[in-house]
Every structure is written in structure tokens, then in C-alpha cells.
Amino acid sequence: MTDKLFIGGGGEDYGVPQEMHFKYANRHGLIAGATGTGKTVTLQILAESFSNAGVPVILADVKGDLSGLAKPGTPGHKLHDAFMGRAQTIGLHPYHYHSCPVTFWDLFGEQGHPVRTTLADMGPLLLAQLLELSEAQEGILNIAFRLADEQALPLLDLKDLQALLVWVGEHRAELSLRYGNVSPASIGAIQRRLLVLENQGGADLFGEPALALSDLMRQDGSGRGMVNILAADKLMASPKLYATFLLWLLSELFEELPEVGDPEKPRLVFFFDEAHLLFDDAPKALVDKVEQVARLIRSKGVGIYFITQNPADVPEDILGQLGNRIQHALRAFTARDRKNLKLAAETYRENPRFSTMEAIREVGVGEAVTSMLQKKGVPGVVERTLIRPPSSQLGPISPAERAAFLQGSDMAGKYDKSLDRHSAYEILMQRSAKAAEQAAVAEQAAEESPEPMAREFSAARRYSGSRIPRSSARNYRPKDSFASAMSEAVIKELKGTTGRRLVRGILGGLFKGR
């Protein structure tokens, strides 16, 4: 294995190797370009190269094309001659077809092994982003998670959180004194969002057995890194779920992996396709979280590569951390397109041989403008590059072939069956059942009381009894007639201001008459 990853050929005749140093591959990267310019094939050849170097890869297969990594290319493919000609042009020797060790994953468990995590691992920040909650609703969600920790209520799946929110609503009066206002309307809004998420299939994400990160960082028997392909064609119908899951995965890697500094090659490479979905309408707290992870996770030996149509889709603070860049063609039909094209060109070190902006606009399919980190992490001069052809199959495999790979996978049977262990839902149901049982016992004891009047009074079936609370017994006077009621009213009036004036007037008249 060399210390570089071959990307393609550059220079006047495309004979100058354009390579990425494995030592700087964990300093992140960007693959950008308009639809149909070759971003997916570029992602495929990078995944092949990292796998061959023993680096595990995680990538999302948005269109289903990347499943071809599991099979070698064939001479019978319609582009075989073109691939061979390109390999000759860029000096790729030897060039041969081969497959990669692949594991298929799927949040819905249809096209790959199921992927699950628990609500506790997801946390309130990412869950609030997934549910698109307001600030007040996110506050209540934080209260629920705090209570789960304090009262040892494991939050594993959606029904755990739904039951806990019901409990929060029932005890909102005392909780409001400690945590602030707990609004029934906000609780109801969260419950509705959870119901929508459940109907969209999001309930499949939460539960056990939870995904072990070590299963994503494996090598095969020959030392090649495992390529973990997440089926995302159906997942893209729920873009928030897609973005939140991948961000959770990054956060888990950041939390669990130890510091390794700058390794000779990455421990793991993560490809985030359709990266704009992560930042569209995202709150500042979430963008800050992504920036923090991107800034610090490289010291854990993890490289992140964002794939998107336009570099402007990525926030500037994060874009500045992406040192290895492969820019396919950008269209410039509108004023906004021309502005984005100019901004994209300004992020590269200029090459005196050509205009970067014109090159980005003119490169063809399978060609790109590239800039890789060089010695000491300095960005390299921009170069027009003819991207190397893939060694694995170009295009998807058949459903029957995918099923065969799933059956023969090392992960077969480990995650296929979900578990439902004792958690918040069961604990709260037991508490409710116990409280109902105690109430039934108390009611039965009252029914069996030897004092009929006391029993009827406690059951609220006697309204004219003579049972009086001790604190008011001394002041009690029976109102047994209309005359007594009137006399009490007159006495009360005489005690007031009007009564005092009336008495003073009568006495004054008497003394005046004397």
C-alpha cells in the first residue's frame, strides 16, 4: 500500500497524477457539482481506494447506484473500452476490476440489516431537530429527559417517551414549580409530532438492539476496510430523519472514539451525501453542533466528506475545514448561479495555466477541478483532473444479489429481531396499575366500614348528614327557619358601616329630643 490515494490525472495531457495523502485524509473533504456531472462515481472510487487501504467507510446510497461496490466490473460493460482508454491516458497501471467487502444497512430493515438507536442515545437536541419543535416544546422535551435520568426511566423507543410525556402532563402543576411552565398544549404538540414520526416509519429507528459502532469499523480477512452502505432511497422521503440519523452517527463516533492525533491513515471515513439536507432550516444550535464535531473529530482519526451540488450549501465555517476538494461542473444560468460559481472559484489556490472559474464551468462528465492538501496540510494548487474509472460495478446490483449478500453477511441475525425490554413505558404502567390497586383497596375498605353513615358520607351519597369538620363545629349554628336567617342578616348589617351610621342617627335623635 502506498501513502497516497490516486484520484486521476491532471496537467496538460492528464498525465500528472492527482493524489490525496492518506495522512491528511482525516482533514475532511468536499465533492460538489451539478446533477449528472459524476459526483456519485467519484464517491465510488474514493470508497474503493479507502477500502483497499484498510480504512472502513460509511456512506449513504441515495439513488441505489453504490450497491455496485459489492461486485467487480466486467469486460462486458458498455463503458469497458472507455474505462480502459481513460486508465491509459491518466497512467493508471495496473487497472483491473475488483469488488469491495460490503455490508448493507437500512433504517427500515428492508434493503439491509436494521439500524437502531435508543432515544436516550439520540438526546433531546437532535430529537427536537427531528421533530421540528419550537423553543417551548424543546424545553418540555428537555424536562422529560431530565426526569428520565432522575427517576431511572430508560428511554429506549417511542412508546417510552409517549408514556413519560403523559406522566409529565398529569404532574405538570408540581413540575412547573421546579422547571417552569409545562403547557398541556405543548405536550400535545410533541405527542402529535411523535405520531407523525411513527407513521413515517421513524419508530423503526428507535429501539434495541442498538447499533454497535465497532460493527461499522471492521476489516475483512484480507485487511480491506468494510464499506458500510446505508440504503437511503426510501429514507430521502423523510429528509429530517436522514440528516438527524447521520448527525447522530457522527456525534456517537465523536463521543466514543479515543484521541489518536494525526494518524498515518484515517480510522474511518464518512461520506455525507445530499449534505444540504443537514443545514436546510437548521437552528443555530444544530449548525454549531455540526461545526464542533467537524472541527474536533479529525483528532479521532475520522474524515468527513460532504457531497452536495453547490459548495454554498455548506455553512462557511464548516466549508473552511474541508481541505480536500473535488469540484465537478457548476451551471451558471442565473445571476445567483454566477455568484455561487465565483465564490466557489475563489476558495482554490489559483493555477496560472487556466481560469479556475472557467474551468469549473467547462469541465465535462467524469472530469473535475481538484485541490488536495499537501505537505504540512497546505492546500494544493487547483488542477483540472480526469477522474479515474471505478474498479467495481458501475450501477446497482439486483435485489436477488442484495438478498444473497445479506444472508452471507457477518451481521446476519444480530440486528434482525428487535428487543423490547423493561423500560419507561413498562415502569410507568406498573406505577399506574399499583396506584389503581391501592385506590381499589381503599374503596373496598370504606365499603366494609361498620359505620353506615360514615361510609355513605365518604362515598358522597349523603348530603344532609350532621357530620361537621371539627375546626368549624364551634361556630356552627343551624338555620332552621326564615326568621333566624333574617335576624342573622340584620345583625350582620348592623355590624357594618351602614349599621353603625344608623345606630348613631337613632341615638343622636333621642339625645337631641332631651
PDB file of N, CA and C in Angstrom, residues 384-437:
ATOM      1  N   ARG A 384      -7.138  20.830 -13.202  1.00  0.00           N
ATOM      2  CA  ARG A 384      -8.179  20.126 -13.946  1.00  0.00           C
ATOM      3  C   ARG A 384      -7.799  18.652 -14.004  1.00  0.00           C
ATOM      4  N   THR A 385      -8.713  17.787 -13.536  1.00  0.00           N
ATOM      5  CA  THR A 385      -8.374  16.379 -13.349  1.00  0.00           C
ATOM      6  C   THR A 385      -9.375  15.478 -14.045  1.00  0.00           C
ATOM      7  N   LEU A 386      -8.857  14.488 -14.746  1.00  0.00           N
ATOM      8  CA  LEU A 386      -9.689  13.438 -15.327  1.00  0.00           C
ATOM      9  C   LEU A 386      -9.786  12.317 -14.289  1.00  0.00           C
ATOM     10  N   ILE A 387     -10.989  12.115 -13.741  1.00  0.00           N
ATOM     11  CA  ILE A 387     -11.171  11.176 -12.637  1.00  0.00           C
ATOM     12  C   ILE A 387     -10.981   9.737 -13.131  1.00  0.00           C
ATOM     13  N   ARG A 388     -10.312   8.933 -12.334  1.00  0.00           N
ATOM     14  CA  ARG A 388     -10.036   7.541 -12.707  1.00  0.00           C
ATOM     15  C   ARG A 388     -11.331   6.736 -12.797  1.00  0.00           C
ATOM     16  N   PRO A 389     -11.367   5.675 -13.588  1.00  0.00           N
ATOM     17  CA  PRO A 389     -12.567   4.835 -13.688  1.00  0.00           C
ATOM     18  C   PRO A 389     -12.686   3.928 -12.468  1.00  0.00           C
ATOM     19  N   PRO A 390     -13.902   3.503 -12.123  1.00  0.00           N
ATOM     20  CA  PRO A 390     -14.085   2.616 -10.969  1.00  0.00           C
ATOM     21  C   PRO A 390     -13.676   1.188 -11.299  1.00  0.00           C
ATOM     22  N   SER A 391     -13.302   0.445 -10.253  1.00  0.00           N
ATOM     23  CA  SER A 391     -12.961  -0.972 -10.426  1.00  0.00           C
ATOM     24  C   SER A 391     -14.155  -1.871 -10.135  1.00  0.00           C
ATOM     25  N   SER A 392     -15.099  -1.380  -9.352  1.00  0.00           N
ATOM     26  CA  SER A 392     -16.303  -2.150  -9.054  1.00  0.00           C
ATOM     27  C   SER A 392     -17.381  -1.845 -10.083  1.00  0.00           C
ATOM     28  N   GLN A 393     -18.487  -2.538  -9.969  1.00  0.00           N
ATOM     29  CA  GLN A 393     -19.559  -2.402 -10.964  1.00  0.00           C
ATOM     30  C   GLN A 393     -20.148  -1.004 -10.938  1.00  0.00           C
ATOM     31  N   LEU A 394     -20.313  -0.432 -12.114  1.00  0.00           N
ATOM     32  CA  LEU A 394     -20.949   0.869 -12.241  1.00  0.00           C
ATOM     33  C   LEU A 394     -22.455   0.661 -12.356  1.00  0.00           C
ATOM     34  N   GLY A 395     -23.196   1.067 -11.328  1.00  0.00           N
ATOM     35  CA  GLY A 395     -24.639   0.851 -11.308  1.00  0.00           C
ATOM     36  C   GLY A 395     -25.022  -0.139 -10.224  1.00  0.00           C
ATOM     37  N   PRO A 396     -26.318  -0.274  -9.951  1.00  0.00           N
ATOM     38  CA  PRO A 396     -26.778  -1.091  -8.819  1.00  0.00           C
ATOM     39  C   PRO A 396     -26.744  -2.583  -9.119  1.00  0.00           C
ATOM     40  N   ILE A 397     -26.734  -3.371  -8.047  1.00  0.00           N
ATOM     41  CA  ILE A 397     -26.887  -4.818  -8.172  1.00  0.00           C
ATOM     42  C   ILE A 397     -28.375  -5.142  -8.129  1.00  0.00           C
ATOM     43  N   SER A 398     -28.741  -6.376  -8.449  1.00  0.00           N
ATOM     44  CA  SER A 398     -30.152  -6.780  -8.460  1.00  0.00           C
ATOM     45  C   SER A 398     -30.629  -7.078  -7.038  1.00  0.00           C
ATOM     46  N   PRO A 399     -31.949  -7.030  -6.811  1.00  0.00           N
ATOM     47  CA  PRO A 399     -32.480  -7.381  -5.479  1.00  0.00           C
ATOM     48  C   PRO A 399     -32.092  -8.785  -5.028  1.00  0.00           C
ATOM     49  N   ALA A 400     -32.034  -9.746  -5.958  1.00  0.00           N
ATOM     50  CA  ALA A 400     -31.649 -11.109  -5.596  1.00  0.00           C
ATOM     51  C   ALA A 400     -30.195 -11.155  -5.132  1.00  0.00           C
ATOM     52  N   GLU A 401     -29.336 -10.405  -5.796  1.00  0.00           N
ATOM     53  CA  GLU A 401     -27.931 -10.351  -5.386  1.00  0.00           C
ATOM     54  C   GLU A 401     -27.775  -9.685  -4.023  1.00  0.00           C
ATOM     55  N   ARG A 402     -28.551  -8.643  -3.791  1.00  0.00           N
ATOM     56  CA  ARG A 402     -28.510  -7.979  -2.486  1.00  0.00           C
ATOM     57  C   ARG A 402     -28.954  -8.937  -1.375  1.00  0.00           C
ATOM     58  N   ALA A 403     -30.031  -9.690  -1.635  1.00  0.00           N
ATOM     59  CA  ALA A 403     -30.522 -10.653  -0.636  1.00  0.00           C
ATOM     60  C   ALA A 403     -29.464 -11.705  -0.324  1.00  0.00           C
ATOM     61  N   ALA A 404     -28.725 -12.124  -1.346  1.00  0.00           N
ATOM     62  CA  ALA A 404     -27.671 -13.118  -1.128  1.00  0.00           C
ATOM     63  C   ALA A 404     -26.552 -12.542  -0.267  1.00  0.00           C
ATOM     64  N   PHE A 405     -26.194 -11.293  -0.495  1.00  0.00           N
ATOM     65  CA  PHE A 405     -25.166 -10.649   0.325  1.00  0.00           C
ATOM     66  C   PHE A 405     -25.625 -10.528   1.777  1.00  0.00           C
ATOM     67  N   LEU A 406     -26.900 -10.229   1.982  1.00  0.00           N
ATOM     68  CA  LEU A 406     -27.423 -10.088   3.349  1.00  0.00           C
ATOM     69  C   LEU A 406     -27.371 -11.417   4.088  1.00  0.00           C
ATOM     70  N   GLN A 407     -27.723 -12.499   3.403  1.00  0.00           N
ATOM     71  CA  GLN A 407     -27.707 -13.817   4.045  1.00  0.00           C
ATOM     72  C   GLN A 407     -26.298 -14.264   4.403  1.00  0.00           C
ATOM     73  N   GLY A 408     -25.334 -13.889   3.601  1.00  0.00           N
ATOM     74  CA  GLY A 408     -23.968 -14.304   3.866  1.00  0.00           C
ATOM     75  C   GLY A 408     -23.161 -13.332   4.701  1.00  0.00           C
ATOM     76  N   SER A 409     -23.805 -12.251   5.168  1.00  0.00           N
ATOM     77  CA  SER A 409     -23.097 -11.220   5.928  1.00  0.00           C
ATOM     78  C   SER A 409     -22.772 -11.679   7.344  1.00  0.00           C
ATOM     79  N   ASP A 410     -21.689 -11.148   7.902  1.00  0.00           N
ATOM     80  CA  ASP A 410     -21.330 -11.417   9.293  1.00  0.00           C
ATOM     81  C   ASP A 410     -22.369 -10.861  10.263  1.00  0.00           C
ATOM     82  N   MET A 411     -23.124  -9.880   9.830  1.00  0.00           N
ATOM     83  CA  MET A 411     -24.117  -9.247  10.692  1.00  0.00           C
ATOM     84  C   MET A 411     -25.483  -9.914  10.614  1.00  0.00           C
ATOM     85  N   ALA A 412     -25.614 -10.956   9.794  1.00  0.00           N
ATOM     86  CA  ALA A 412     -26.903 -11.638   9.645  1.00  0.00           C
ATOM     87  C   ALA A 412     -27.354 -12.213  10.986  1.00  0.00           C
ATOM     88  N   GLY A 413     -28.565 -11.863  11.395  1.00  0.00           N
ATOM     89  CA  GLY A 413     -29.142 -12.371  12.625  1.00  0.00           C
ATOM     90  C   GLY A 413     -28.853 -11.551  13.866  1.00  0.00           C
ATOM     91  N   LYS A 414     -27.872 -10.655  13.816  1.00  0.00           N
ATOM     92  CA  LYS A 414     -27.513  -9.898  15.023  1.00  0.00           C
ATOM     93  C   LYS A 414     -28.504  -8.793  15.322  1.00  0.00           C
ATOM     94  N   TYR A 415     -29.000  -8.110  14.291  1.00  0.00           N
ATOM     95  CA  TYR A 415     -29.891  -6.976  14.494  1.00  0.00           C
ATOM     96  C   TYR A 415     -31.285  -7.202  13.915  1.00  0.00           C
ATOM     97  N   ASP A 416     -31.504  -8.348  13.308  1.00  0.00           N
ATOM     98  CA  ASP A 416     -32.745  -8.549  12.565  1.00  0.00           C
ATOM     99  C   ASP A 416     -33.984  -8.545  13.458  1.00  0.00           C
ATOM    100  N   LYS A 417     -33.884  -9.073  14.667  1.00  0.00           N
ATOM    101  CA  LYS A 417     -35.035  -9.164  15.560  1.00  0.00           C
ATOM    102  C   LYS A 417     -34.937  -8.103  16.643  1.00  0.00           C
ATOM    103  N   SER A 418     -35.988  -7.288  16.771  1.00  0.00           N
ATOM    104  CA  SER A 418     -35.984  -6.227  17.776  1.00  0.00           C
ATOM    105  C   SER A 418     -36.282  -6.780  19.159  1.00  0.00           C
ATOM    106  N   LEU A 419     -35.769  -6.081  20.178  1.00  0.00           N
ATOM    107  CA  LEU A 419     -35.995  -6.444  21.574  1.00  0.00           C
ATOM    108  C   LEU A 419     -36.829  -5.362  22.244  1.00  0.00           C
ATOM    109  N   ASP A 420     -37.659  -5.778  23.202  1.00  0.00           N
ATOM    110  CA  ASP A 420     -38.486  -4.823  23.943  1.00  0.00           C
ATOM    111  C   ASP A 420     -38.332  -5.128  25.435  1.00  0.00           C
ATOM    112  N   ARG A 421     -37.272  -4.597  26.015  1.00  0.00           N
ATOM    113  CA  ARG A 421     -37.010  -4.902  27.416  1.00  0.00           C
ATOM    114  C   ARG A 421     -37.698  -3.895  28.335  1.00  0.00           C
ATOM    115  N   HIS A 422     -37.580  -4.144  29.646  1.00  0.00           N
ATOM    116  CA  HIS A 422     -38.238  -3.327  30.665  1.00  0.00           C
ATOM    117  C   HIS A 422     -37.689  -1.901  30.615  1.00  0.00           C
ATOM    118  N   SER A 423     -38.563  -0.932  30.341  1.00  0.00           N
ATOM    119  CA  SER A 423     -38.118   0.456  30.197  1.00  0.00           C
ATOM    120  C   SER A 423     -39.190   1.394  30.739  1.00  0.00           C
ATOM    121  N   ALA A 424     -39.137   2.679  30.352  1.00  0.00           N
ATOM    122  CA  ALA A 424     -40.008   3.699  30.944  1.00  0.00           C
ATOM    123  C   ALA A 424     -41.485   3.347  30.795  1.00  0.00           C
ATOM    124  N   TYR A 425     -41.865   2.845  29.641  1.00  0.00           N
ATOM    125  CA  TYR A 425     -43.277   2.522  29.409  1.00  0.00           C
ATOM    126  C   TYR A 425     -43.758   1.481  30.419  1.00  0.00           C
ATOM    127  N   GLU A 426     -43.024   0.398  30.568  1.00  0.00           N
ATOM    128  CA  GLU A 426     -43.441  -0.668  31.489  1.00  0.00           C
ATOM    129  C   GLU A 426     -43.417  -0.184  32.938  1.00  0.00           C
ATOM    130  N   ILE A 427     -42.401   0.610  33.312  1.00  0.00           N
ATOM    131  CA  ILE A 427     -42.317   1.108  34.690  1.00  0.00           C
ATOM    132  C   ILE A 427     -43.497   2.003  35.023  1.00  0.00           C
ATOM    133  N   LEU A 428     -43.838   2.917  34.108  1.00  0.00           N
ATOM    134  CA  LEU A 428     -44.960   3.828  34.356  1.00  0.00           C
ATOM    135  C   LEU A 428     -46.285   3.091  34.359  1.00  0.00           C
ATOM    136  N   MET A 429     -46.416   2.066  33.521  1.00  0.00           N
ATOM    137  CA  MET A 429     -47.637   1.264  33.536  1.00  0.00           C
ATOM    138  C   MET A 429     -47.775   0.523  34.867  1.00  0.00           C
ATOM    139  N   GLN A 430     -46.665   0.033  35.405  1.00  0.00           N
ATOM    140  CA  GLN A 430     -46.702  -0.649  36.705  1.00  0.00           C
ATOM    141  C   GLN A 430     -47.086   0.324  37.814  1.00  0.00           C
ATOM    142  N   ARG A 431     -46.538   1.535  37.759  1.00  0.00           N
ATOM    143  CA  ARG A 431     -46.906   2.543  38.763  1.00  0.00           C
ATOM    144  C   ARG A 431     -48.398   2.853  38.697  1.00  0.00           C
ATOM    145  N   SER A 432     -48.898   3.005  37.480  1.00  0.00           N
ATOM    146  CA  SER A 432     -50.318   3.311  37.317  1.00  0.00           C
ATOM    147  C   SER A 432     -51.183   2.167  37.824  1.00  0.00           C
ATOM    148  N   ALA A 433     -50.786   0.928  37.520  1.00  0.00           N
ATOM    149  CA  ALA A 433     -51.556  -0.225  37.983  1.00  0.00           C
ATOM    150  C   ALA A 433     -51.523  -0.329  39.504  1.00  0.00           C
ATOM    151  N   LYS A 434     -50.378  -0.035  40.097  1.00  0.00           N
ATOM    152  CA  LYS A 434     -50.254  -0.099  41.555  1.00  0.00           C
ATOM    153  C   LYS A 434     -51.118   0.962  42.224  1.00  0.00           C
ATOM    154  N   ALA A 435     -51.121   2.176  41.655  1.00  0.00           N
ATOM    155  CA  ALA A 435     -51.959   3.244  42.212  1.00  0.00           C
ATOM    156  C   ALA A 435     -53.436   2.888  42.099  1.00  0.00           C
ATOM    157  N   ALA A 436     -53.838   2.289  40.968  1.00  0.00           N
ATOM    158  CA  ALA A 436     -55.239   1.885  40.812  1.00  0.00           C
ATOM    159  C   ALA A 436     -55.605   0.781  41.808  1.00  0.00           C
ATOM    160  N   GLU A 437     -54.677  -0.124  42.054  1.00  0.00           N
ATOM    161  CA  GLU A 437     -54.928  -1.202  43.014  1.00  0.00           C
ATOM    162  C   GLU A 437     -55.080  -0.657  44.429  1.00  0.00           C
TER     163      GLU A 437
END
